[in-house]
């Protein structure tokens, strides 16, 4: 298989089957990840669940796989909370060509909001949850669903800010390096004009941004997010060699 369109009739049959099986509370999405990431959705069923349509963008998880930070990006039965209050149980499977390159993904987002509410009512009524003492809480996945790729970038910048724990104007040099390294690892710079947005957010020049990215990457191309390790293993250039950080990129 070279592209997802080589098996297009199969994907249509599969989506038709899943749509009829799970009904209108299950969103099904087929992404073409060889296209501009701002427009990867090539088929979607029940898009009202996340508000997306054909021609919209993928989520932040796809960026991580395309960036190469995640080798096996398939994830099953993870829980996502949407900005409008929905609770989704989601699964994502990535599709590869004959050479092993990522070319697409198939995503399932099942809206379990009402069944979770009903479950809560039943637990409150029964006052008994079997195995509650031994069950471990399920890890929540940080994923955003947006029709506009700039919203995905805003989400990643917000996540990076939460990682540092302070606004940009209070970050020191090492924290800004860690901030940009996190975005790099999450694939943010695969988004068109992401560098401009980050430079504006951190109030640094493009030259300074590239220097930060170089410092944040290890020899094998992965991002070093540990500040203590970074200070020991990396030579930090003085301000005079990276430009005035108060200067915005032009």
Tab-separated table of C-alpha atoms in Angstrom:
chain	number	residue	atom	x	y	z
A	1	UNK	CA	0.000	0.000	0.000
A	2	UNK	CA	1.407	3.362	-1.056
A	3	UNK	CA	-1.479	5.597	0.057
A	4	UNK	CA	-4.715	5.069	1.959
A	5	UNK	CA	-6.543	5.542	-1.342
A	6	UNK	CA	-5.132	2.249	-2.617
A	7	UNK	CA	-7.588	0.550	-0.245
A	8	UNK	CA	-10.286	3.222	-0.333
A	9	UNK	CA	-13.229	0.822	-0.952
A	10	UNK	CA	-12.149	-1.208	2.089
A	11	UNK	CA	-11.982	1.863	4.348
A	12	UNK	CA	-15.437	2.913	3.182
A	13	UNK	CA	-16.885	-0.524	3.954
A	14	UNK	CA	-15.185	-0.589	7.349
A	15	UNK	CA	-16.446	2.873	8.299
A	16	UNK	CA	-19.942	1.991	7.113
A	17	UNK	CA	-19.931	-1.137	9.265
A	18	UNK	CA	-18.648	0.654	12.387
A	19	UNK	CA	-21.085	3.535	11.909
A	20	UNK	CA	-24.041	1.157	11.689
A	21	UNK	CA	-22.791	-0.917	14.621
A	22	UNK	CA	-22.168	1.897	17.129
A	23	UNK	CA	-24.709	4.515	16.001
A	24	UNK	CA	-24.595	8.291	16.184
A	25	UNK	CA	-22.692	8.501	19.483
A	26	UNK	CA	-19.539	7.150	17.897
A	27	UNK	CA	-17.322	9.408	15.799
A	28	UNK	CA	-15.178	7.697	13.144
A	29	UNK	CA	-12.364	9.569	11.417
A	30	UNK	CA	-9.977	8.623	8.626
A	31	UNK	CA	-6.895	10.855	8.301
A	32	UNK	CA	-4.553	11.205	5.332
A	33	UNK	CA	-1.298	12.112	7.095
A	34	UNK	CA	0.566	12.739	3.847
A	35	UNK	CA	-1.419	15.973	3.424
A	36	UNK	CA	-0.885	19.334	5.111
A	37	UNK	CA	-1.624	18.638	8.779
A	38	UNK	CA	-4.143	21.462	8.800
A	39	UNK	CA	-6.378	19.407	6.457
A	40	UNK	CA	-5.894	15.688	7.196
A	41	UNK	CA	-9.526	14.581	7.691
A	42	UNK	CA	-10.671	12.815	4.502
A	43	UNK	CA	-13.677	10.937	5.935
A	44	UNK	CA	-15.641	11.478	9.133
A	45	UNK	CA	-18.845	10.013	10.516
A	46	UNK	CA	-20.831	11.701	13.301
A	47	UNK	CA	-18.526	14.697	13.335
A	48	UNK	CA	-20.949	16.524	15.657
A	49	UNK	CA	-19.230	14.769	18.569
A	50	UNK	CA	-16.032	16.829	18.278
A	51	UNK	CA	-17.349	19.431	15.832
A	52	UNK	CA	-15.037	18.470	12.976
A	53	UNK	CA	-15.636	17.915	9.272
A	54	UNK	CA	-13.811	16.770	6.146
A	55	UNK	CA	-10.845	19.046	5.505
A	56	UNK	CA	-10.167	19.771	9.181
A	57	UNK	CA	-6.956	18.984	11.046
A	58	UNK	CA	-5.723	16.077	13.158
A	59	UNK	CA	-5.118	16.126	16.890
A	60	UNK	CA	-1.870	16.648	18.788
A	61	UNK	CA	-1.259	12.878	19.046
A	62	UNK	CA	-0.743	12.593	15.295
A	63	UNK	CA	1.916	15.292	15.413
A	64	UNK	CA	3.932	13.267	17.946
A	65	UNK	CA	3.974	10.248	15.626
A	66	UNK	CA	4.904	12.330	12.561
A	67	UNK	CA	7.657	14.038	14.572
A	68	UNK	CA	9.122	10.585	15.278
A	69	UNK	CA	8.953	10.887	19.067
A	70	UNK	CA	6.480	7.985	19.282
A	71	UNK	CA	7.455	4.831	17.408
A	72	UNK	CA	4.268	2.865	18.016
A	73	UNK	CA	1.518	5.436	18.235
A	74	UNK	CA	-1.456	3.054	18.361
A	75	UNK	CA	-3.534	3.669	21.499
A	76	UNK	CA	-6.694	1.928	22.604
A	77	UNK	CA	-9.488	2.770	25.046
A	78	UNK	CA	-8.070	6.011	26.433
A	79	UNK	CA	-10.356	8.640	27.939
A	80	UNK	CA	-10.530	12.234	26.682
A	81	UNK	CA	-12.503	15.167	28.116
A	82	UNK	CA	-13.546	17.704	25.460
A	83	UNK	CA	-13.789	21.467	26.120
A	84	UNK	CA	-17.597	21.305	25.865
A	85	UNK	CA	-17.837	18.691	28.628
A	86	UNK	CA	-18.096	15.421	26.709
A	87	UNK	CA	-16.350	12.285	27.934
A	88	UNK	CA	-14.956	10.162	25.101
A	89	UNK	CA	-13.470	6.688	25.071
A	90	UNK	CA	-11.072	6.776	22.158
A	91	UNK	CA	-8.792	4.544	20.103
A	92	UNK	CA	-6.290	5.490	17.397
A	93	UNK	CA	-4.599	3.205	14.864
A	94	UNK	CA	-1.898	4.497	12.524
A	95	UNK	CA	-1.589	3.267	8.937
A	96	UNK	CA	1.718	2.634	7.168
A	97	UNK	CA	2.841	2.247	3.573
A	98	UNK	CA	4.939	-0.634	2.241
A	99	UNK	CA	8.124	1.129	3.393
A	100	UNK	CA	6.918	1.621	6.949
A	101	UNK	CA	6.139	5.331	6.666
A	102	UNK	CA	3.070	6.752	8.414
A	103	UNK	CA	0.440	7.659	5.805
A	104	UNK	CA	-2.802	7.812	7.756
A	105	UNK	CA	-4.769	6.969	10.867
A	106	UNK	CA	-8.169	5.626	11.840
A	107	UNK	CA	-9.706	7.091	14.991
A	108	UNK	CA	-12.757	6.109	17.044
A	109	UNK	CA	-14.270	8.485	19.610
A	110	UNK	CA	-17.175	6.964	21.523
A	111	UNK	CA	-19.266	9.479	23.480
A	112	UNK	CA	-19.828	7.887	26.900
A	113	UNK	CA	-20.973	11.077	28.643
A	114	UNK	CA	-24.519	9.895	29.327
A	115	UNK	CA	-23.577	6.353	30.305
A	116	UNK	CA	-20.960	7.686	32.750
A	117	UNK	CA	-23.646	9.917	34.288
A	118	UNK	CA	-25.993	6.938	34.543
A	119	UNK	CA	-23.233	4.874	36.099
A	120	UNK	CA	-22.731	7.585	38.710
A	121	UNK	CA	-26.435	7.570	39.544
A	122	UNK	CA	-26.409	3.790	39.962
A	123	UNK	CA	-23.294	3.894	42.159
A	124	UNK	CA	-24.886	6.597	44.304
A	125	UNK	CA	-28.069	4.581	44.601
A	126	UNK	CA	-26.369	1.246	45.315
A	127	UNK	CA	-23.518	2.740	47.367
A	128	UNK	CA	-21.376	-0.151	46.294
A	129	UNK	CA	-18.713	-0.430	43.599
A	130	UNK	CA	-17.255	-3.948	43.126
A	131	UNK	CA	-13.434	-3.948	43.220
A	132	UNK	CA	-13.240	-0.258	44.109
A	133	UNK	CA	-10.576	-0.951	46.730
A	134	UNK	CA	-8.184	-2.549	44.249
A	135	UNK	CA	-8.860	-0.792	40.940
A	136	UNK	CA	-6.256	1.716	39.754
A	137	UNK	CA	-7.469	4.988	38.255
A	138	UNK	CA	-7.269	5.044	34.465
A	139	UNK	CA	-4.754	7.457	33.003
A	140	UNK	CA	-6.317	10.352	31.121
A	141	UNK	CA	-4.885	11.223	27.744
A	142	UNK	CA	-4.103	14.842	26.919
A	143	UNK	CA	-5.612	15.159	23.449
A	144	UNK	CA	-7.404	18.045	21.797
A	145	UNK	CA	-9.901	17.887	18.941
A	146	UNK	CA	-10.013	21.007	16.812
A	147	UNK	CA	-11.063	21.931	13.326
A	148	UNK	CA	-8.447	24.684	13.126
A	149	UNK	CA	-4.767	23.740	13.338
A	150	UNK	CA	-3.970	26.966	15.226
A	151	UNK	CA	-6.149	25.684	18.082
A	152	UNK	CA	-3.971	22.559	18.280
A	153	UNK	CA	-0.872	24.763	18.510
A	154	UNK	CA	-2.500	26.896	21.217
A	155	UNK	CA	-3.252	23.691	23.161
A	156	UNK	CA	0.388	22.533	22.938
A	157	UNK	CA	1.666	25.952	24.038
A	158	UNK	CA	-0.741	25.832	26.987
A	159	UNK	CA	0.538	22.357	27.919
A	160	UNK	CA	4.148	23.561	27.704
A	161	UNK	CA	3.283	26.507	29.948
A	162	UNK	CA	1.722	24.156	32.498
A	163	UNK	CA	4.903	22.065	32.419
A	164	UNK	CA	7.029	25.095	33.319
A	165	UNK	CA	4.481	26.440	35.788
A	166	UNK	CA	4.863	30.154	35.104
A	167	UNK	CA	4.017	32.727	32.386
A	168	UNK	CA	6.502	33.420	29.606
A	169	UNK	CA	7.630	36.802	30.964
A	170	UNK	CA	8.771	35.078	34.185
A	171	UNK	CA	10.696	32.222	32.530
A	172	UNK	CA	14.483	32.187	32.660
A	173	UNK	CA	16.737	30.915	29.873
A	174	UNK	CA	16.677	27.252	30.970
A	175	UNK	CA	12.920	27.259	31.340
A	176	UNK	CA	12.476	28.672	27.846
A	177	UNK	CA	14.754	25.936	26.498
A	178	UNK	CA	12.651	23.337	28.287
A	179	UNK	CA	9.477	24.995	26.954
A	180	UNK	CA	10.644	24.870	23.319
A	181	UNK	CA	12.010	21.349	23.794
A	182	UNK	CA	8.612	20.140	24.945
A	183	UNK	CA	6.921	21.678	21.902
A	184	UNK	CA	9.538	20.135	19.627
A	185	UNK	CA	8.974	16.676	21.115
A	186	UNK	CA	5.223	17.033	20.638
A	187	UNK	CA	5.630	17.904	16.961
A	188	UNK	CA	4.444	21.496	17.306
A	189	UNK	CA	6.995	22.827	14.822
A	190	UNK	CA	5.502	20.651	12.080
A	191	UNK	CA	2.651	23.179	12.084
A	192	UNK	CA	3.056	26.000	9.590
A	193	UNK	CA	4.264	29.260	11.190
A	194	UNK	CA	4.553	27.647	14.632
A	195	UNK	CA	7.989	29.257	15.010
A	196	UNK	CA	6.469	32.718	14.603
A	197	UNK	CA	3.834	31.962	17.230
A	198	UNK	CA	6.378	30.626	19.741
A	199	UNK	CA	8.781	33.529	19.158
A	200	UNK	CA	5.952	35.959	19.800
A	201	UNK	CA	4.867	34.064	22.929
A	202	UNK	CA	8.366	33.906	24.435
A	203	UNK	CA	9.383	37.338	23.079
A	204	UNK	CA	12.534	35.984	21.485
A	205	UNK	CA	14.084	36.194	18.019
A	206	UNK	CA	13.957	33.350	15.520
A	207	UNK	CA	17.740	32.943	15.904
A	208	UNK	CA	17.314	32.515	19.654
A	209	UNK	CA	14.542	29.979	19.111
A	210	UNK	CA	16.747	27.855	16.855
A	211	UNK	CA	19.518	28.019	19.435
A	212	UNK	CA	17.100	26.857	22.135
A	213	UNK	CA	15.969	23.959	19.942
A	214	UNK	CA	19.560	22.881	19.342
A	215	UNK	CA	20.219	22.950	23.074
A	216	UNK	CA	17.081	20.974	23.863
A	217	UNK	CA	17.885	18.121	21.487
A	218	UNK	CA	20.175	15.241	22.345
A	219	UNK	CA	22.537	13.606	19.895
A	220	UNK	CA	19.903	11.098	18.758
A	221	UNK	CA	17.412	13.894	17.980
A	222	UNK	CA	15.171	13.405	21.003
A	223	UNK	CA	14.203	16.193	23.341
A	224	UNK	CA	15.879	16.536	26.752
A	225	UNK	CA	13.145	17.872	29.052
A	226	UNK	CA	15.114	17.545	32.285
A	227	UNK	CA	16.434	20.982	33.264
A	228	UNK	CA	19.094	19.643	35.663
A	229	UNK	CA	20.424	17.251	33.038
A	230	UNK	CA	20.392	20.025	30.486
A	231	UNK	CA	22.590	22.314	32.576
A	232	UNK	CA	25.168	19.557	33.060
A	233	UNK	CA	25.331	18.227	29.511
A	234	UNK	CA	24.810	21.330	27.404
A	235	UNK	CA	26.772	24.516	26.933
A	236	UNK	CA	24.435	27.513	27.226
A	237	UNK	CA	25.470	30.449	25.062
A	238	UNK	CA	25.545	33.900	26.686
A	239	UNK	CA	22.962	36.503	25.725
A	240	UNK	CA	25.470	38.316	23.537
A	241	UNK	CA	25.736	35.283	21.241
A	242	UNK	CA	22.064	34.479	20.863
A	243	UNK	CA	20.655	37.960	20.504
A	244	UNK	CA	18.477	40.165	22.650
A	245	UNK	CA	15.631	38.028	24.036
A	246	UNK	CA	13.396	41.050	24.239
A	247	UNK	CA	13.613	41.431	20.458
A	248	UNK	CA	10.672	39.833	18.666
A	249	UNK	CA	11.182	37.944	15.427
A	250	UNK	CA	10.651	40.053	12.346
